[in-house]
PDB file of C-alpha atoms in Angstrom:
ATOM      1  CA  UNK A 673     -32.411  17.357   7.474  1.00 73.00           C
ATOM      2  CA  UNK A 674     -33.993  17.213  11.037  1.00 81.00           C
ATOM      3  CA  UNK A 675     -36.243  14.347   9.717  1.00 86.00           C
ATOM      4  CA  UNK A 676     -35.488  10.303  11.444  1.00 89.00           C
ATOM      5  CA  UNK A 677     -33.523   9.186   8.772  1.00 85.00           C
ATOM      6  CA  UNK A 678     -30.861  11.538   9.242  1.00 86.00           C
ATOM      7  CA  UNK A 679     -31.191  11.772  13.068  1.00 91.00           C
ATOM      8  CA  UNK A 680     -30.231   7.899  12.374  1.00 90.00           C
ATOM      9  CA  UNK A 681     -27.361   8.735   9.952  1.00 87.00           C
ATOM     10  CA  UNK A 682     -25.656  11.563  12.052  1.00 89.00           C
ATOM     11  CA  UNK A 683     -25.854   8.897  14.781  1.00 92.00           C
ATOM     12  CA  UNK A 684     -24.478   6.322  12.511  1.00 88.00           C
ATOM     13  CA  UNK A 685     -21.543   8.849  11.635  1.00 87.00           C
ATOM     14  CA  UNK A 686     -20.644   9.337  15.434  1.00 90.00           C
ATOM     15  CA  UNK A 687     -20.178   5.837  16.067  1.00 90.00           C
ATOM     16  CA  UNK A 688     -18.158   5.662  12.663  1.00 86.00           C
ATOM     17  CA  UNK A 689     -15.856   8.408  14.208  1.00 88.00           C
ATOM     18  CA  UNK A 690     -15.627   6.149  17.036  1.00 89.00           C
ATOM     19  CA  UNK A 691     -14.498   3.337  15.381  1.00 85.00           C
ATOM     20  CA  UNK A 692     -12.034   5.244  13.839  1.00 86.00           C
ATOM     21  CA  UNK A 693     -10.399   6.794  16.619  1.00 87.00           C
ATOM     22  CA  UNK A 694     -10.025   3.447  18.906  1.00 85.00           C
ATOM     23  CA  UNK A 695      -8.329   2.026  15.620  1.00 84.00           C
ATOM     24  CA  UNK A 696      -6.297   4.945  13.785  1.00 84.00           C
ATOM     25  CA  UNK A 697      -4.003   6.911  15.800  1.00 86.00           C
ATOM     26  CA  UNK A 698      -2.290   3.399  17.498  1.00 86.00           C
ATOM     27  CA  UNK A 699      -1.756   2.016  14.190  1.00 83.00           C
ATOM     28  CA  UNK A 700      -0.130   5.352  12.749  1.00 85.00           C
ATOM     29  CA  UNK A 701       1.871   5.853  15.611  1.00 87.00           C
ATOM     30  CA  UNK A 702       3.339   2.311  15.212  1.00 83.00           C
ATOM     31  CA  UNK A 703       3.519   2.829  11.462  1.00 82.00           C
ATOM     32  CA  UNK A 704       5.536   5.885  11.947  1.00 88.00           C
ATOM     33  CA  UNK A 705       7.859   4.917  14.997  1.00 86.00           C
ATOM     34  CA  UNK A 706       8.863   1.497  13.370  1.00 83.00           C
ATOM     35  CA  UNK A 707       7.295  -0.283  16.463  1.00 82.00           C
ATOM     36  CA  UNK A 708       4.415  -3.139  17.066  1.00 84.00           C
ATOM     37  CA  UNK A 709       3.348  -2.273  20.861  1.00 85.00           C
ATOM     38  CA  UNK A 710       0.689  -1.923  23.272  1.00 88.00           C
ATOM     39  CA  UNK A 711       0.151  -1.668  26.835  1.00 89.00           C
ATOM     40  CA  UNK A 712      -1.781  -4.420  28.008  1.00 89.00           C
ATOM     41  CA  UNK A 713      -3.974  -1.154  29.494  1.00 90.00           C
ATOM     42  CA  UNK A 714      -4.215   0.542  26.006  1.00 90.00           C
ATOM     43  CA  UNK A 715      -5.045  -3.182  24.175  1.00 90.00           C
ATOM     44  CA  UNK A 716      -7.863  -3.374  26.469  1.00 92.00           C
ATOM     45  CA  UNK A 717      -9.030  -0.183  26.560  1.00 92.00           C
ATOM     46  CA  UNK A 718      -9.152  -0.230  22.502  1.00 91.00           C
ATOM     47  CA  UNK A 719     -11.163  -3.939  22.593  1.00 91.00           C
ATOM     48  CA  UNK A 720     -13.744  -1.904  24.628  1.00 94.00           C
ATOM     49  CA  UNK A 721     -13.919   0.965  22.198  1.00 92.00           C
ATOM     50  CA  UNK A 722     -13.579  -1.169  18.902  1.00 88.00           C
ATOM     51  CA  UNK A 723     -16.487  -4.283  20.449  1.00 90.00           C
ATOM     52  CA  UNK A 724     -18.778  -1.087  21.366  1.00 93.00           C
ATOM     53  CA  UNK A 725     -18.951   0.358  18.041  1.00 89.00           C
ATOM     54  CA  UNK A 726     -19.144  -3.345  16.467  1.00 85.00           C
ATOM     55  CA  UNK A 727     -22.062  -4.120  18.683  1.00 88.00           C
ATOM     56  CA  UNK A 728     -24.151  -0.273  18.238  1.00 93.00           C
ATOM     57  CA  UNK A 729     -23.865  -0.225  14.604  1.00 87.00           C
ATOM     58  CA  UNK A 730     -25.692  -3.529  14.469  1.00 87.00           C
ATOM     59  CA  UNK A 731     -28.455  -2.545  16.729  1.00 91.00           C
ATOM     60  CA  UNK A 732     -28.388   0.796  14.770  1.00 91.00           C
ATOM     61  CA  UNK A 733     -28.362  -0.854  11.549  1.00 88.00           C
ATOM     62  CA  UNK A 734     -31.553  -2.666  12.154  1.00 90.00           C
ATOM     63  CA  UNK A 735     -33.349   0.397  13.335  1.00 92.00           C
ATOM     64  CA  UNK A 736     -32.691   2.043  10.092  1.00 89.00           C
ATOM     65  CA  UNK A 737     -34.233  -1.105   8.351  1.00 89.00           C
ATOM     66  CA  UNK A 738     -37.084   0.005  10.970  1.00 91.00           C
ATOM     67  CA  UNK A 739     -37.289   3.241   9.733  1.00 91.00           C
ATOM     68  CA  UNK A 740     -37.179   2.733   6.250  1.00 88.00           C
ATOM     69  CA  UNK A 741     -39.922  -0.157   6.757  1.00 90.00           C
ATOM     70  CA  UNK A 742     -42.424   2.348   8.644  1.00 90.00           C
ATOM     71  CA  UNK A 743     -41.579   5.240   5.941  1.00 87.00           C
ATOM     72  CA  UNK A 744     -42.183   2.882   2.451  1.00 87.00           C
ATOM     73  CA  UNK A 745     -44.605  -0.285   4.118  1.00 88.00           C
ATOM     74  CA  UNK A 746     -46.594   2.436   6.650  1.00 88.00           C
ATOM     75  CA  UNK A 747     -46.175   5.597   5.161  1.00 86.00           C
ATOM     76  CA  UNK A 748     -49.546   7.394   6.842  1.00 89.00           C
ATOM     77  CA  UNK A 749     -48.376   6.435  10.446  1.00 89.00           C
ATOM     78  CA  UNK A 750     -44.762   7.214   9.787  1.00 90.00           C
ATOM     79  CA  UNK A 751     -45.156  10.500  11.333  1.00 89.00           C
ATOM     80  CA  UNK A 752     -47.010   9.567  14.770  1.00 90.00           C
ATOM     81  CA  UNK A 753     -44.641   5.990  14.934  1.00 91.00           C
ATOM     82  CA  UNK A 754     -41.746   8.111  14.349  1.00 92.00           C
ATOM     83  CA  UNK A 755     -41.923  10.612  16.990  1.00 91.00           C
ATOM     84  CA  UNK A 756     -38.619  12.459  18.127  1.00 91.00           C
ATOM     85  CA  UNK A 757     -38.953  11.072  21.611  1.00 93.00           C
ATOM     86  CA  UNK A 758     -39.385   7.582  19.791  1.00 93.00           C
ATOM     87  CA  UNK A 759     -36.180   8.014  17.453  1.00 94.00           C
ATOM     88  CA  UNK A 760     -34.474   9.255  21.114  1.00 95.00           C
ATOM     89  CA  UNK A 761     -35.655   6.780  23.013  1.00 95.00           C
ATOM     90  CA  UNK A 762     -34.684   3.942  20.247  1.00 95.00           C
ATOM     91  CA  UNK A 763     -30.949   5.876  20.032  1.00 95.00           C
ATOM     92  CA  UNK A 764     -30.334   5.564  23.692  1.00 96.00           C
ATOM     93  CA  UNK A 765     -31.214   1.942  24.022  1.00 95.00           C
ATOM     94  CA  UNK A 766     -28.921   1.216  20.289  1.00 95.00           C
ATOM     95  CA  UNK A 767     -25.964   3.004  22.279  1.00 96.00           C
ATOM     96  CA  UNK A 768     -26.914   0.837  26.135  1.00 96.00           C
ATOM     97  CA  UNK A 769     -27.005  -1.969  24.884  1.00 94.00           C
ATOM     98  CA  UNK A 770     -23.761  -1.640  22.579  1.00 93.00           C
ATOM     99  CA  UNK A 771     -22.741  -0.204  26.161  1.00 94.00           C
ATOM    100  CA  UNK A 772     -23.409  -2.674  28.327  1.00 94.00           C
ATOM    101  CA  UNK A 773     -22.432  -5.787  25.544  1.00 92.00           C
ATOM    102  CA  UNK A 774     -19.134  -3.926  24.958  1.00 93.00           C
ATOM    103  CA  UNK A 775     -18.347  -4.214  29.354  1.00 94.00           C
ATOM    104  CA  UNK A 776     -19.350  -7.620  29.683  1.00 93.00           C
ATOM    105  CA  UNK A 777     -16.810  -9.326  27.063  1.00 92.00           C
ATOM    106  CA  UNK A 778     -14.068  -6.521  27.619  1.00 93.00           C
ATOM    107  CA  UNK A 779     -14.084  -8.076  31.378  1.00 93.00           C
ATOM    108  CA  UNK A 780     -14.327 -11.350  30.471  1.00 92.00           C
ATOM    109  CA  UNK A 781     -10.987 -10.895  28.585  1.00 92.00           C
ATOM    110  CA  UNK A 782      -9.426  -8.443  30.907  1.00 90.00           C
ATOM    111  CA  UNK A 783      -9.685 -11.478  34.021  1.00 90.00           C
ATOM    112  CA  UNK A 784      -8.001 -13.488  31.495  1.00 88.00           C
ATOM    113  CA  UNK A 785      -4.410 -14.861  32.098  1.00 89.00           C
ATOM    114  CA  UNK A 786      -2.104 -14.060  29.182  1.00 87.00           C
ATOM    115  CA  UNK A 787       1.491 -16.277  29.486  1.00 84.00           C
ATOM    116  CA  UNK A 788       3.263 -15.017  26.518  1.00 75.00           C
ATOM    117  CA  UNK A 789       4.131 -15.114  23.720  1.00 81.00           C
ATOM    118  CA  UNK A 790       1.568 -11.818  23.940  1.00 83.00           C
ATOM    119  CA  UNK A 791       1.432 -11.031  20.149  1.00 84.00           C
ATOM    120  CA  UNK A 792      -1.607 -10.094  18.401  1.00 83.00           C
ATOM    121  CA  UNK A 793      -2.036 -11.722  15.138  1.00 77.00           C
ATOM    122  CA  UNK A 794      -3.647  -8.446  14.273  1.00 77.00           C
ATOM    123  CA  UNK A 795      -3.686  -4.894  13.422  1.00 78.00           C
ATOM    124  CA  UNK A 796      -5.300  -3.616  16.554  1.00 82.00           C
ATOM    125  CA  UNK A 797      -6.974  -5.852  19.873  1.00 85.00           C
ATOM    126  CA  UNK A 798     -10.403  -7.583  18.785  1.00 84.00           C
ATOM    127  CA  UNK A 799     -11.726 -10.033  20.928  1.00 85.00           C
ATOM    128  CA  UNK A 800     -10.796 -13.695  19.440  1.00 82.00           C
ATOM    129  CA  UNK A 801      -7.456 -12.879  18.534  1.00 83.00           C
ATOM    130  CA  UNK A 802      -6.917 -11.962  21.880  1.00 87.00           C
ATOM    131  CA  UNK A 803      -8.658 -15.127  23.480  1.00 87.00           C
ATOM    132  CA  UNK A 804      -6.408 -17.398  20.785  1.00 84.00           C
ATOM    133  CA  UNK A 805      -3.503 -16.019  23.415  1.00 87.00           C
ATOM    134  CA  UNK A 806      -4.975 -16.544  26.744  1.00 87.00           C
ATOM    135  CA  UNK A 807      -3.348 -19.710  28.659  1.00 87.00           C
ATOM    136  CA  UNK A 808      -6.664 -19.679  30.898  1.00 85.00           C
ATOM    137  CA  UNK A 809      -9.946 -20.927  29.814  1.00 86.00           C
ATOM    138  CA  UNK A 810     -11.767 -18.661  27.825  1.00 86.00           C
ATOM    139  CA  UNK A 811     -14.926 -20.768  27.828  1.00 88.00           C
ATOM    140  CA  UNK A 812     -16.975 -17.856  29.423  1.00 88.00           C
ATOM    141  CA  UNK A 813     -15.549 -15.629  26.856  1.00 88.00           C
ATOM    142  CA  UNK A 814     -16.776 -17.916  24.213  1.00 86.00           C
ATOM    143  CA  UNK A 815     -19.839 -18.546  25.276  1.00 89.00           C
ATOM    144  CA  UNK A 816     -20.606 -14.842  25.424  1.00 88.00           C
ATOM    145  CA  UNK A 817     -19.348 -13.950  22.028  1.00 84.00           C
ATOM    146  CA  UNK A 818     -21.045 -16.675  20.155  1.00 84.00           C
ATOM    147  CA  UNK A 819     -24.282 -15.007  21.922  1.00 86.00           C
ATOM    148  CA  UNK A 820     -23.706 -11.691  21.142  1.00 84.00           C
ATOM    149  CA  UNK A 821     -23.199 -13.076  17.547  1.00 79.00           C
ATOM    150  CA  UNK A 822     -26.256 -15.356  17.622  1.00 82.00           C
ATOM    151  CA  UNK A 823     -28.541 -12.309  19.190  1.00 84.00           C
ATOM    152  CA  UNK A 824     -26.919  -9.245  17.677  1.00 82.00           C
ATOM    153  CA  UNK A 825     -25.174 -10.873  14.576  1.00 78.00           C
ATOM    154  CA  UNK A 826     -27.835 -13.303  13.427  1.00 82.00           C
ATOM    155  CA  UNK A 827     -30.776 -12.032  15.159  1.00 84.00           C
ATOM    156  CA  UNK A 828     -30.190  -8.386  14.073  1.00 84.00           C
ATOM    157  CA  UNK A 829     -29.408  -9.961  10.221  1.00 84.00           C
ATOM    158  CA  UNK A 830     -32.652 -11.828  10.252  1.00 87.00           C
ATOM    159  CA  UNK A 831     -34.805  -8.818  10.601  1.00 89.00           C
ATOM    160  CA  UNK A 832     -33.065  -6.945   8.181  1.00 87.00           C
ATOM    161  CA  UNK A 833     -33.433  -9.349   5.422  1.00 87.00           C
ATOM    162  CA  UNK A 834     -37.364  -9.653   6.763  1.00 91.00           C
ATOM    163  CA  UNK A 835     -38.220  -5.483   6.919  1.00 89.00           C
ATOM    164  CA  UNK A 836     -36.152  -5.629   3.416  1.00 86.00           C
ATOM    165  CA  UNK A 837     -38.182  -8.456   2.215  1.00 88.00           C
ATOM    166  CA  UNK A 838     -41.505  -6.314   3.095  1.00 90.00           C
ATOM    167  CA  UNK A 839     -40.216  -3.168   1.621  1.00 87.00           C
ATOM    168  CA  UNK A 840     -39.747  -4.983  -1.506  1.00 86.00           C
ATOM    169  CA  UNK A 841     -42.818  -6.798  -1.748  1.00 88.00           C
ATOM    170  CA  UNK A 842     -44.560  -2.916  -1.282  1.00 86.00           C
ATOM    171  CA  UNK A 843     -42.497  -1.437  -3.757  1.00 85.00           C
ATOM    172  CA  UNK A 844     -43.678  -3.719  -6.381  1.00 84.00           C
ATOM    173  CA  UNK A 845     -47.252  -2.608  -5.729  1.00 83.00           C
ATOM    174  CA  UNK A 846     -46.559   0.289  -6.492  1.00 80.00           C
ATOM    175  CA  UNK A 847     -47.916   1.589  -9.895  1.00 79.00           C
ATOM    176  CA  UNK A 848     -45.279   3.059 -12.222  1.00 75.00           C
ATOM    177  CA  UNK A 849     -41.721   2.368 -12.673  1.00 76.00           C
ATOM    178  CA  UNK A 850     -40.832   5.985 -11.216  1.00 75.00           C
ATOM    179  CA  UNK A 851     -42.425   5.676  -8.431  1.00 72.00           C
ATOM    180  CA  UNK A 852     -40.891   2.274  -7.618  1.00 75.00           C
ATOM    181  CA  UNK A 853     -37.641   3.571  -8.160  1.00 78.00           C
ATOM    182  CA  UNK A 854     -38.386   6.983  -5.887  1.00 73.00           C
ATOM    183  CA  UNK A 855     -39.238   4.708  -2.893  1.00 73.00           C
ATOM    184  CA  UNK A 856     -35.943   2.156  -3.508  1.00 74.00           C
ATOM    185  CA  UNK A 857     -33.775   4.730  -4.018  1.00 72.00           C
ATOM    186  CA  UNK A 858     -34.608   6.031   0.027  1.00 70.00           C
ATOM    187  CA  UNK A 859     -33.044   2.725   0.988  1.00 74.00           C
ATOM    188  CA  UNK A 860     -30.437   1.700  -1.642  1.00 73.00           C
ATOM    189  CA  UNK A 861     -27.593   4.116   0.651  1.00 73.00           C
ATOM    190  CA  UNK A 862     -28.890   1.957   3.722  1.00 74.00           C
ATOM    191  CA  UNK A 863     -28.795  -1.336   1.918  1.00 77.00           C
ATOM    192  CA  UNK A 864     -25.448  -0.593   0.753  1.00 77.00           C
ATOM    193  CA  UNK A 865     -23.941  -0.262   4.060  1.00 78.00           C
ATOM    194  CA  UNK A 866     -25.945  -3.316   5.335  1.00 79.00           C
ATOM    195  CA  UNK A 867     -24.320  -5.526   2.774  1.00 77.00           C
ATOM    196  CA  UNK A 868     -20.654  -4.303   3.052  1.00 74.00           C
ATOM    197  CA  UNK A 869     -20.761  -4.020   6.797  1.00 74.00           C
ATOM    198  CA  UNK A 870     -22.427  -7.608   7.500  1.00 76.00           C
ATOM    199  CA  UNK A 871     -20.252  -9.659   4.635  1.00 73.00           C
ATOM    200  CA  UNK A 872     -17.362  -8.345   6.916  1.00 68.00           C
ATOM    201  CA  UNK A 873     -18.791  -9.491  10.049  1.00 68.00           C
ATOM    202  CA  UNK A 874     -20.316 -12.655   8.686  1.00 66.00           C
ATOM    203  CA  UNK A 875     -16.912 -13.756   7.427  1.00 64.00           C
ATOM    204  CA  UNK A 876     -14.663 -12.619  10.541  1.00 62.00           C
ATOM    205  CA  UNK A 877     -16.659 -14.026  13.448  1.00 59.00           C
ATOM    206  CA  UNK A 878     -18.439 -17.313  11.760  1.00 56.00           C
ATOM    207  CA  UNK A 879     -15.573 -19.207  12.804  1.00 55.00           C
ATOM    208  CA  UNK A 880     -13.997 -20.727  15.512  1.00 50.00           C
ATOM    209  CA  UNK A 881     -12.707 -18.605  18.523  1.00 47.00           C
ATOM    210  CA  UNK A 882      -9.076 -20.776  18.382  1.00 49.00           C
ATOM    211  CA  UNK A 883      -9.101 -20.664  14.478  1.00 50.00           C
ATOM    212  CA  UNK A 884      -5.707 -19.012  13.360  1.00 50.00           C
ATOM    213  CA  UNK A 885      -6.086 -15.326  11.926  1.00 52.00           C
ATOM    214  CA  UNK A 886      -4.896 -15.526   8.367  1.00 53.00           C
ATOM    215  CA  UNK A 887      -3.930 -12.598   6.511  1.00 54.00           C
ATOM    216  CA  UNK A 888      -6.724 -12.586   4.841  1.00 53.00           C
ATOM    217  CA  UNK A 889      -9.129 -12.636   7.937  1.00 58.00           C
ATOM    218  CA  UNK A 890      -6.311  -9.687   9.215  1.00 63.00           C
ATOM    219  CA  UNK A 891      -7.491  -7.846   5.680  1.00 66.00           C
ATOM    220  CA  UNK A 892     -11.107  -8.486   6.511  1.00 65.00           C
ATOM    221  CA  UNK A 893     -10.730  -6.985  10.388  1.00 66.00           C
ATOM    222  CA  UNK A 894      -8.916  -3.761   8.834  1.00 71.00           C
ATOM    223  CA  UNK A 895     -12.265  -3.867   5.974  1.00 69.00           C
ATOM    224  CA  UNK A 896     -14.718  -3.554   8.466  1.00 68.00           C
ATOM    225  CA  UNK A 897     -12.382  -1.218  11.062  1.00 72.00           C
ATOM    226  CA  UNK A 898     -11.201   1.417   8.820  1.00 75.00           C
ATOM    227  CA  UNK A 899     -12.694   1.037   5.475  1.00 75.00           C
ATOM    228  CA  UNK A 900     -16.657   0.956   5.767  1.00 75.00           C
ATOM    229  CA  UNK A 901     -16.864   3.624   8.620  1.00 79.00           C
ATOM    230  CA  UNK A 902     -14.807   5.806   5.701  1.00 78.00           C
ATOM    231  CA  UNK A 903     -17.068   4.539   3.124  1.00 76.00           C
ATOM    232  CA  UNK A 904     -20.644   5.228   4.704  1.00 76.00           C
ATOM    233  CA  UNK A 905     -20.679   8.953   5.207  1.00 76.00           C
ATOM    234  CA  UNK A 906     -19.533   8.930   1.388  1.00 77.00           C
ATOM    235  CA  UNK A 907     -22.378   6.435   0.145  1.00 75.00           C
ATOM    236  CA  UNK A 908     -25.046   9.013   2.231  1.00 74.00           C
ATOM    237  CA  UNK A 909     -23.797  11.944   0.974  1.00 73.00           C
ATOM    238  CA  UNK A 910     -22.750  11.245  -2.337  1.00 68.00           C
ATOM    239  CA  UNK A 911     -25.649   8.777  -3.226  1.00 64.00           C
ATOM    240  CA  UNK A 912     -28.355  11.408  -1.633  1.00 69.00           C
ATOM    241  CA  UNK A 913     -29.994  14.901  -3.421  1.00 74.00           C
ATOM    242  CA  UNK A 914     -31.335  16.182  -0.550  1.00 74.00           C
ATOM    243  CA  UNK A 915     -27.539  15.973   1.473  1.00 75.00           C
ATOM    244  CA  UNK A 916     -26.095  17.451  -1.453  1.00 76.00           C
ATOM    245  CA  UNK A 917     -28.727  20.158  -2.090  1.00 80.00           C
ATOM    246  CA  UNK A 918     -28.236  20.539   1.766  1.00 78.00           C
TER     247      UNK A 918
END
């Protein structure tokens, strides 16, 4: 298993643990003390934590797509391209960037000035339910989430569907219907989690920042904060012979 793809994937399941943990424990403790509170301290400290993990497993999602491209489109230069420095080296700037995205709005909102009513139309503190409750103006705020989403929503979508879009057109070169199905079956777990992860995304964030949170956007937020981290170390182990035979 000490092979890029899973150096990806046990990278992917940190940051799903992460996700997890800035979520879980709040909500259960409020669950099972009958109580709806934060500290403004905790709130902000969990928007960090939660728009960290959003922002890495974008950036780590496309470098999968990346690696799965190089291993089925380039599969004689896989091993030089894919180096262990180069998988380290692409790891560390996935997790900076998420970083450094993650600081820059958590600021934004923590200079914010918050009159009251302070209730979060949500299960846990996310960035525009939190700016629907700020009395200041939240244009900087704004303008720096509908970037992240253009560069690392959009952006990081785009080249997905294009290194998909190659791997597909190379899989149908290839002679035999095994052997087609032995090279899409290396990326069916990864395009699984692409499609549930970004459908969640898509349909939380591609709307306005002052929009009201429905219960069904509130069903969406829990989707993509609880459910998918759960589901993706299932779909790679479950869906993949060599993890089980591991």
């Amino acid at each position: 298993l000490h092979t890029p793809m899973y150096f990806f994937i046990s990278n992917l399941a940190i940051l799903d643990l992460v996700v997890i943990t800035s979520v879980l424990p709040k909500m259960l403790e409020n669950l099972f003390l009958g109580k709806n509170t934060i500290s403004f301290e905790g709130c902000i400290a969990q928007l960090y934590t939660f728009t960290f993990s959003g922002s890495t497993e974008l950036l780590m999602l496309i470098v999968m797509s990346y690696d799965r491209y190089l291993a089925i489109c380039q599969p004689l230069h896989y091993v030089t391209m894919m180096r262990k420095r180069t998988c380290v080296a692409l790891m560390a700037s996935v997790w900076g960037i998420g970083a450094v995205n993650s600081l820059i709005n958590t600021l934004l909102v923590a200079q914010l000035d918050f009159c009251g009513p302070n209730l979060v139309k949500n299960s846990f503190c996310e960035i525009l339910p939190l700016l629907a409750l700020s009395c200041s103006s939240t244009y900087p705020s704004e303008i720096m989430v509908y970037m992240a989403d253009v560069i690392l929503g959009m952006g990081n979508f785009l080249l997905v569907i294009l290194s998909y879009c190659l791997i597909i057109v190379t899989i149908l070169k290839i002679q035999g219907s095994a052997g087609k199905w032995k090279a899409f079956s290396t990326c069916s777990s990864h395009l699984a989690v692409v499609g549930l992860f970004y459908s969640t995304i898509i349909y939380t964030y591609i709307q306005p920042t002052r929009a009201p949170l429905g219960k069904k956007s509130r069903t969406v937020s829990i989707t993509y904060a609880l459910v998918t981290p759960t589901l993706n170390p299932l779909i790679y182990s479950l869906r993949n012979k060599v993890m089980k035979a591991a």
